[in-house]
Amino acid sequence: MDSNNILWKRKYVFAMMLSTLCMICSCCDVRDKEILLKFKEGVTDPSGLLSSWQQEQDCCQWKGVTCHNITARVINLALPGDYYDVVEHGEYNLQKCLAGDINLSILDMEYLQYLDLRFNDFSTISSDSTVNSSTLIYINLLYNENLFIHSLEWLSRISSLKYINLGYTNLHMETNWLHWMTALPSLVELHLDSCKLEDISPSLEYANFSTSLQVIDLAHNYFHSELPKWIFNLRSHVLEIDLSSNHFIGQLPNTLPKLHSLNALELDKNYLNGSIPDWIGQLEYLIALEIDDNYFSGFLPSNLGNLSFLEAFEAKGNLFTGVVSERNFAKQKNLKFLSLGSPNITFDFDPHWIPPFQLDGLHLGELHPPLPQWLYTQTSLRMLVIENSKFLSEAADNNNFWSFASTLEELFLYNNTIEGDLSEVLLNSSFIILSSNNLKGGLPQLSSNVIFFQLTNSSLSGSISHLLCHNKKSNNKLHYLDISDNDLSGGLTDCWMNWKSLRHVNLGGNNLHGSIPPSMALLSNLTSLHVHENNLSGDIASSSLQYCRSLSILNVRENSFSGNIPKWMPQSSRILQLRSNKFIGNIPSQICQMPFLIVLDIAYNRISGHIPKCLNNITSFVDMHYSTSWIFYEFFDGTVSVVYVDNLILLVKGQLLNFQSILKLIRMVDLSSNNLTGTMSPQLFSLSQLHFLNLSHNRLTGTIPKEIGNMTQLESLDLSKNELTGEIPESMSSLSFLSNLNLSFNNLRGQIPSGTQLQRFSELSYIGNADLCGPPLPKNCSNHGDDTKTLGENDDDGDESDFLSCLYMGLGVGFAVGFWGVCGAIFFSRKCRHAYFRFLYDLRDRFYVLLLTNLNSFR
């Protein structure tokens, strides 16, 4: 037997024995285990992802750890957060993420090849050793949005790296990233998408990237410069370049770059201008060209039609001119997605032309009638988007178009002028958005295939029964219905039993009347109901909606509903908007049992009684980490996925504002314009996360509790037109976010706390309080205080003056009494009268003698 074969067999047997022994003995490398446990020490793990990482267990059996089959050394560490588990309700669920510190000593595992920590919430990177790995080829930290990386110098020392993905981490402070990345000799893919980068060295002619580099993704950053020259001087083996969604300006180079092998060039959503150079049509291997939403002008190069491998061409939202015809697409047999539209482009296709391609998606804008006839040859088309256009000028076109549209999975038409009546049209697409199209006539009909239907702001009239009552099938898939902001009339119809899958219904902004129909009780999946701005009436408290136990958003503002506020709202409720109706009675205490409530709006009703003291039991009003997720609607039919987040119009700071993306962050209580009485309890002002509080136009009494200083997030406070008394508490000056304040027309007194932000509001915030003083009011508290002080200081003088007045008055009275007493004695007693006259005569004689003596002395 050959000695080489014998040696090989011995090695094989030994390896098998070693592998078996490792499996039996769980011989995890001791050093690797120590490094992993050290990594765990710096990690916060609220969901217990690392619960299996125990000292007594083999680290090769730990979750996320992969060891070599023979050596039992750790080669892979993969602890990504599951995207669909972590991203709940349209946002990150931090309770299901790893957080804390990434200790780079983990790279000291000498055989580690693969590190995947994406979709987590790490915030820092630290190192207890010098990073110098020679085996790591893959590192992925994608979607650690709170991870702040000051420098990438440590990456440049991992010479074996081939794949780097730091997308959605914060590299704002890293100005030398380009230098560190060009130091990696084996780099194949570099993904720095959405990293807040600013410096891209636009004047640099060449960047000495690895000869292996194939992909460079720098999309969604903060680059404010011309396109970097080095991008177009990369070596010919580069396959993908993504510079989209930045702030690049300038023009494309006129000469053909070295990028002969380029598959994808993405420059969309920038500020690029000038014409498209002809060399674009010479990139024969180009698969995706995305230049939409820039300021490119001139003609589209005719040689674009020679790009036979092109699958996606997106060029809408530019300033192109000239004629687009079949010549521009002559050889594009692989084209799958086309996006094209410009106000100065004319479509001049031969009506009999049959394209060499079959599209999956088509996005057209700024069209003028008629539609290109080749559209109807696209039998594989799944998605059609038409915006800012005018079409369907003839009945034949109308019939052809809607018949064709019924074959599509997704139909999106918005901001168009579509001539024609939809009332005889049957829509069959899974996802339909028809918004702001200036449509006329009645509603269309829906097939049982429709999942998402939005037809808003289109002046449609007639009854909604035409839409809902024609289809008697029980297998309807409709989840989302929005026909708001039209001119629909009649009742709410009683055909809701045919649409039990509905989760979102928006009928607002129409002329509907009547009450809630009984069949709505069958909408067991309904989470969001908007019927605002109609003429609806009846008692909601006893309506069929009480059986909709999944209802989280109830918006009935600006109707004529009456009766009591419903007590049956589920504990999972998020929004209760009842403003501008005719509700009576008290605010039910059941509202305090809704911990997720973020908007309580019952303004402009006839509510009486006291404000419940238990509002502080609503956890989302007092805990910033509670109820931050949001209701969103994700629809998936196997190939297409649509995500939609609910929105709401709120009256805040005196303005009607539409909240959608940040609605989940809003905390609001509006009880204004009712008949509420009693005092404001201190518990009310413990709602530390509340942003907007409006209690105006009621009959509230008592003082403003000093606990108002606890409402640290308050942006708007309106307590006007009540019967409040006392002084403005000093603690209100600590409300640093307060930008809207109205305390007018109460009975407040004293000085407005000085030296605080309360002076920056206008006097309109305080007028109607006669005893308030101090800036910004014109009434001066200091003068008023000095007068008071003077009176106080002269109290003794006041007593003395009173004493003298009484003394002088007594003397006067005594003199009068004495005078008339003497006179009475003289006139009524003869003896006294004779003595009195003798005294006067004697006094006269004495005065006469004295006068003569003095006169003789002058002689």
PDB file of N, CA and C in Angstrom, residues 327-382:
ATOM      1  N   ARG A 327     -36.862  54.072 -29.579  1.00  0.00           N
ATOM      2  CA  ARG A 327     -35.410  54.010 -29.791  1.00  0.00           C
ATOM      3  C   ARG A 327     -34.647  53.968 -28.477  1.00  0.00           C
ATOM      4  N   ASN A 328     -35.199  54.593 -27.431  1.00  0.00           N
ATOM      5  CA  ASN A 328     -34.524  54.613 -26.134  1.00  0.00           C
ATOM      6  C   ASN A 328     -34.546  53.272 -25.421  1.00  0.00           C
ATOM      7  N   PHE A 329     -35.329  52.322 -25.943  1.00  0.00           N
ATOM      8  CA  PHE A 329     -35.463  51.018 -25.280  1.00  0.00           C
ATOM      9  C   PHE A 329     -35.313  49.871 -26.275  1.00  0.00           C
ATOM     10  N   ALA A 330     -34.604  50.120 -27.359  1.00  0.00           N
ATOM     11  CA  ALA A 330     -34.591  49.199 -28.485  1.00  0.00           C
ATOM     12  C   ALA A 330     -34.158  47.783 -28.120  1.00  0.00           C
ATOM     13  N   LYS A 331     -33.081  47.625 -27.307  1.00  0.00           N
ATOM     14  CA  LYS A 331     -32.520  46.305 -27.023  1.00  0.00           C
ATOM     15  C   LYS A 331     -32.657  45.894 -25.557  1.00  0.00           C
ATOM     16  N   GLN A 332     -33.484  46.591 -24.839  1.00  0.00           N
ATOM     17  CA  GLN A 332     -33.572  46.325 -23.404  1.00  0.00           C
ATOM     18  C   GLN A 332     -34.573  45.203 -23.118  1.00  0.00           C
ATOM     19  N   LYS A 333     -34.198  44.041 -23.522  1.00  0.00           N
ATOM     20  CA  LYS A 333     -35.080  42.888 -23.373  1.00  0.00           C
ATOM     21  C   LYS A 333     -35.185  42.402 -21.932  1.00  0.00           C
ATOM     22  N   ASN A 334     -34.245  42.813 -21.057  1.00  0.00           N
ATOM     23  CA  ASN A 334     -34.275  42.360 -19.662  1.00  0.00           C
ATOM     24  C   ASN A 334     -34.869  43.383 -18.700  1.00  0.00           C
ATOM     25  N   LEU A 335     -35.331  44.516 -19.215  1.00  0.00           N
ATOM     26  CA  LEU A 335     -35.849  45.581 -18.353  1.00  0.00           C
ATOM     27  C   LEU A 335     -37.052  45.086 -17.552  1.00  0.00           C
ATOM     28  N   LYS A 336     -36.973  45.294 -16.217  1.00  0.00           N
ATOM     29  CA  LYS A 336     -38.047  44.852 -15.318  1.00  0.00           C
ATOM     30  C   LYS A 336     -38.718  46.024 -14.593  1.00  0.00           C
ATOM     31  N   PHE A 337     -37.970  47.101 -14.392  1.00  0.00           N
ATOM     32  CA  PHE A 337     -38.564  48.242 -13.696  1.00  0.00           C
ATOM     33  C   PHE A 337     -38.168  49.527 -14.412  1.00  0.00           C
ATOM     34  N   LEU A 338     -39.156  50.339 -14.745  1.00  0.00           N
ATOM     35  CA  LEU A 338     -38.937  51.589 -15.459  1.00  0.00           C
ATOM     36  C   LEU A 338     -39.634  52.718 -14.714  1.00  0.00           C
ATOM     37  N   SER A 339     -38.868  53.785 -14.436  1.00  0.00           N
ATOM     38  CA  SER A 339     -39.416  54.977 -13.791  1.00  0.00           C
ATOM     39  C   SER A 339     -39.007  56.180 -14.624  1.00  0.00           C
ATOM     40  N   LEU A 340     -39.996  56.882 -15.167  1.00  0.00           N
ATOM     41  CA  LEU A 340     -39.690  57.953 -16.103  1.00  0.00           C
ATOM     42  C   LEU A 340     -40.767  59.018 -16.035  1.00  0.00           C
ATOM     43  N   GLY A 341     -40.355  60.269 -16.059  1.00  0.00           N
ATOM     44  CA  GLY A 341     -41.325  61.358 -16.059  1.00  0.00           C
ATOM     45  C   GLY A 341     -40.640  62.690 -15.895  1.00  0.00           C
ATOM     46  N   SER A 342     -41.021  63.649 -16.716  1.00  0.00           N
ATOM     47  CA  SER A 342     -40.490  64.999 -16.651  1.00  0.00           C
ATOM     48  C   SER A 342     -41.486  65.899 -17.362  1.00  0.00           C
ATOM     49  N   PRO A 343     -41.708  67.122 -16.848  1.00  0.00           N
ATOM     50  CA  PRO A 343     -42.736  67.975 -17.453  1.00  0.00           C
ATOM     51  C   PRO A 343     -42.463  68.352 -18.897  1.00  0.00           C
ATOM     52  N   ASN A 344     -41.197  68.269 -19.337  1.00  0.00           N
ATOM     53  CA  ASN A 344     -40.854  68.687 -20.703  1.00  0.00           C
ATOM     54  C   ASN A 344     -40.526  67.531 -21.622  1.00  0.00           C
ATOM     55  N   ILE A 345     -40.849  66.324 -21.176  1.00  0.00           N
ATOM     56  CA  ILE A 345     -40.650  65.145 -22.021  1.00  0.00           C
ATOM     57  C   ILE A 345     -41.943  64.854 -22.787  1.00  0.00           C
ATOM     58  N   THR A 346     -41.792  64.503 -24.050  1.00  0.00           N
ATOM     59  CA  THR A 346     -42.930  64.079 -24.867  1.00  0.00           C
ATOM     60  C   THR A 346     -42.768  62.609 -25.207  1.00  0.00           C
ATOM     61  N   PHE A 347     -43.777  61.828 -24.895  1.00  0.00           N
ATOM     62  CA  PHE A 347     -43.772  60.414 -25.263  1.00  0.00           C
ATOM     63  C   PHE A 347     -44.300  60.291 -26.697  1.00  0.00           C
ATOM     64  N   ASP A 348     -43.473  59.717 -27.555  1.00  0.00           N
ATOM     65  CA  ASP A 348     -43.858  59.566 -28.965  1.00  0.00           C
ATOM     66  C   ASP A 348     -43.566  58.140 -29.414  1.00  0.00           C
ATOM     67  N   PHE A 349     -44.333  57.233 -28.858  1.00  0.00           N
ATOM     68  CA  PHE A 349     -44.161  55.824 -29.198  1.00  0.00           C
ATOM     69  C   PHE A 349     -45.083  55.458 -30.351  1.00  0.00           C
ATOM     70  N   ASP A 350     -44.587  54.628 -31.226  1.00  0.00           N
ATOM     71  CA  ASP A 350     -45.438  54.052 -32.260  1.00  0.00           C
ATOM     72  C   ASP A 350     -46.555  53.270 -31.585  1.00  0.00           C
ATOM     73  N   PRO A 351     -47.814  53.581 -31.862  1.00  0.00           N
ATOM     74  CA  PRO A 351     -48.925  52.891 -31.178  1.00  0.00           C
ATOM     75  C   PRO A 351     -48.924  51.387 -31.403  1.00  0.00           C
ATOM     76  N   HIS A 352     -48.199  50.924 -32.409  1.00  0.00           N
ATOM     77  CA  HIS A 352     -48.163  49.484 -32.683  1.00  0.00           C
ATOM     78  C   HIS A 352     -46.877  48.825 -32.188  1.00  0.00           C
ATOM     79  N   TRP A 353     -46.056  49.617 -31.514  1.00  0.00           N
ATOM     80  CA  TRP A 353     -44.769  49.081 -31.033  1.00  0.00           C
ATOM     81  C   TRP A 353     -45.001  48.122 -29.886  1.00  0.00           C
ATOM     82  N   ILE A 354     -44.337  46.978 -29.974  1.00  0.00           N
ATOM     83  CA  ILE A 354     -44.365  45.998 -28.889  1.00  0.00           C
ATOM     84  C   ILE A 354     -42.967  45.931 -28.288  1.00  0.00           C
ATOM     85  N   PRO A 355     -42.820  46.336 -27.020  1.00  0.00           N
ATOM     86  CA  PRO A 355     -41.482  46.392 -26.412  1.00  0.00           C
ATOM     87  C   PRO A 355     -40.837  45.014 -26.340  1.00  0.00           C
ATOM     88  N   PRO A 356     -39.499  44.993 -26.320  1.00  0.00           N
ATOM     89  CA  PRO A 356     -38.800  43.709 -26.163  1.00  0.00           C
ATOM     90  C   PRO A 356     -38.802  43.220 -24.724  1.00  0.00           C
ATOM     91  N   PHE A 357     -39.305  44.035 -23.801  1.00  0.00           N
ATOM     92  CA  PHE A 357     -39.274  43.698 -22.376  1.00  0.00           C
ATOM     93  C   PHE A 357     -40.682  43.433 -21.860  1.00  0.00           C
ATOM     94  N   GLN A 358     -40.721  42.756 -20.726  1.00  0.00           N
ATOM     95  CA  GLN A 358     -41.943  42.602 -19.934  1.00  0.00           C
ATOM     96  C   GLN A 358     -41.645  43.121 -18.530  1.00  0.00           C
ATOM     97  N   LEU A 359     -42.267  44.243 -18.172  1.00  0.00           N
ATOM     98  CA  LEU A 359     -41.969  44.905 -16.914  1.00  0.00           C
ATOM     99  C   LEU A 359     -42.680  44.252 -15.738  1.00  0.00           C
ATOM    100  N   ASP A 360     -42.022  44.357 -14.558  1.00  0.00           N
ATOM    101  CA  ASP A 360     -42.679  44.034 -13.289  1.00  0.00           C
ATOM    102  C   ASP A 360     -43.274  45.292 -12.657  1.00  0.00           C
ATOM    103  N   GLY A 361     -42.579  46.439 -12.832  1.00  0.00           N
ATOM    104  CA  GLY A 361     -43.044  47.691 -12.246  1.00  0.00           C
ATOM    105  C   GLY A 361     -42.844  48.851 -13.191  1.00  0.00           C
ATOM    106  N   LEU A 362     -43.806  49.789 -13.193  1.00  0.00           N
ATOM    107  CA  LEU A 362     -43.738  50.958 -14.066  1.00  0.00           C
ATOM    108  C   LEU A 362     -44.194  52.177 -13.285  1.00  0.00           C
ATOM    109  N   HIS A 363     -43.358  53.217 -13.283  1.00  0.00           N
ATOM    110  CA  HIS A 363     -43.667  54.467 -12.575  1.00  0.00           C
ATOM    111  C   HIS A 363     -43.563  55.606 -13.586  1.00  0.00           C
ATOM    112  N   LEU A 364     -44.691  56.232 -13.909  1.00  0.00           N
ATOM    113  CA  LEU A 364     -44.739  57.312 -14.881  1.00  0.00           C
ATOM    114  C   LEU A 364     -45.232  58.584 -14.215  1.00  0.00           C
ATOM    115  N   GLY A 365     -44.649  59.709 -14.628  1.00  0.00           N
ATOM    116  CA  GLY A 365     -45.072  60.996 -14.094  1.00  0.00           C
ATOM    117  C   GLY A 365     -45.096  62.062 -15.161  1.00  0.00           C
ATOM    118  N   GLU A 366     -45.897  63.113 -14.905  1.00  0.00           N
ATOM    119  CA  GLU A 366     -45.984  64.252 -15.826  1.00  0.00           C
ATOM    120  C   GLU A 366     -46.421  63.828 -17.224  1.00  0.00           C
ATOM    121  N   LEU A 367     -47.353  62.879 -17.271  1.00  0.00           N
ATOM    122  CA  LEU A 367     -47.843  62.406 -18.565  1.00  0.00           C
ATOM    123  C   LEU A 367     -48.913  63.336 -19.125  1.00  0.00           C
ATOM    124  N   HIS A 368     -48.994  63.369 -20.434  1.00  0.00           N
ATOM    125  CA  HIS A 368     -50.093  64.039 -21.106  1.00  0.00           C
ATOM    126  C   HIS A 368     -50.829  63.001 -21.935  1.00  0.00           C
ATOM    127  N   PRO A 369     -52.130  63.160 -22.078  1.00  0.00           N
ATOM    128  CA  PRO A 369     -52.886  62.119 -22.781  1.00  0.00           C
ATOM    129  C   PRO A 369     -52.434  62.038 -24.247  1.00  0.00           C
ATOM    130  N   PRO A 370     -52.548  60.857 -24.818  1.00  0.00           N
ATOM    131  CA  PRO A 370     -53.049  59.622 -24.190  1.00  0.00           C
ATOM    132  C   PRO A 370     -51.918  58.822 -23.560  1.00  0.00           C
ATOM    133  N   LEU A 371     -52.296  57.789 -22.808  1.00  0.00           N
ATOM    134  CA  LEU A 371     -51.308  56.855 -22.291  1.00  0.00           C
ATOM    135  C   LEU A 371     -50.647  56.116 -23.447  1.00  0.00           C
ATOM    136  N   PRO A 372     -49.344  55.780 -23.302  1.00  0.00           N
ATOM    137  CA  PRO A 372     -48.700  54.995 -24.373  1.00  0.00           C
ATOM    138  C   PRO A 372     -49.381  53.638 -24.516  1.00  0.00           C
ATOM    139  N   GLN A 373     -49.668  53.276 -25.744  1.00  0.00           N
ATOM    140  CA  GLN A 373     -50.420  52.047 -25.998  1.00  0.00           C
ATOM    141  C   GLN A 373     -49.644  50.777 -25.659  1.00  0.00           C
ATOM    142  N   TRP A 374     -48.298  50.878 -25.650  1.00  0.00           N
ATOM    143  CA  TRP A 374     -47.519  49.690 -25.326  1.00  0.00           C
ATOM    144  C   TRP A 374     -47.733  49.234 -23.882  1.00  0.00           C
ATOM    145  N   LEU A 375     -48.306  50.127 -23.048  1.00  0.00           N
ATOM    146  CA  LEU A 375     -48.595  49.756 -21.659  1.00  0.00           C
ATOM    147  C   LEU A 375     -49.459  48.498 -21.610  1.00  0.00           C
ATOM    148  N   TYR A 376     -50.399  48.391 -22.545  1.00  0.00           N
ATOM    149  CA  TYR A 376     -51.349  47.272 -22.496  1.00  0.00           C
ATOM    150  C   TYR A 376     -50.748  45.963 -22.986  1.00  0.00           C
ATOM    151  N   THR A 377     -49.471  46.010 -23.428  1.00  0.00           N
ATOM    152  CA  THR A 377     -48.792  44.768 -23.818  1.00  0.00           C
ATOM    153  C   THR A 377     -48.043  44.142 -22.650  1.00  0.00           C
ATOM    154  N   GLN A 378     -48.021  44.817 -21.509  1.00  0.00           N
ATOM    155  CA  GLN A 378     -47.223  44.360 -20.370  1.00  0.00           C
ATOM    156  C   GLN A 378     -48.036  43.383 -19.519  1.00  0.00           C
ATOM    157  N   THR A 379     -48.061  42.182 -19.939  1.00  0.00           N
ATOM    158  CA  THR A 379     -48.881  41.157 -19.285  1.00  0.00           C
ATOM    159  C   THR A 379     -48.280  40.665 -17.971  1.00  0.00           C
ATOM    160  N   SER A 380     -46.987  40.979 -17.718  1.00  0.00           N
ATOM    161  CA  SER A 380     -46.342  40.558 -16.468  1.00  0.00           C
ATOM    162  C   SER A 380     -46.299  41.681 -15.431  1.00  0.00           C
ATOM    163  N   LEU A 381     -46.866  42.826 -15.774  1.00  0.00           N
ATOM    164  CA  LEU A 381     -46.783  43.975 -14.885  1.00  0.00           C
ATOM    165  C   LEU A 381     -47.522  43.713 -13.578  1.00  0.00           C
ATOM    166  N   ARG A 382     -46.836  43.932 -12.447  1.00  0.00           N
ATOM    167  CA  ARG A 382     -47.451  43.773 -11.122  1.00  0.00           C
ATOM    168  C   ARG A 382     -47.801  45.104 -10.490  1.00  0.00           C
TER     169      ARG A 382
END
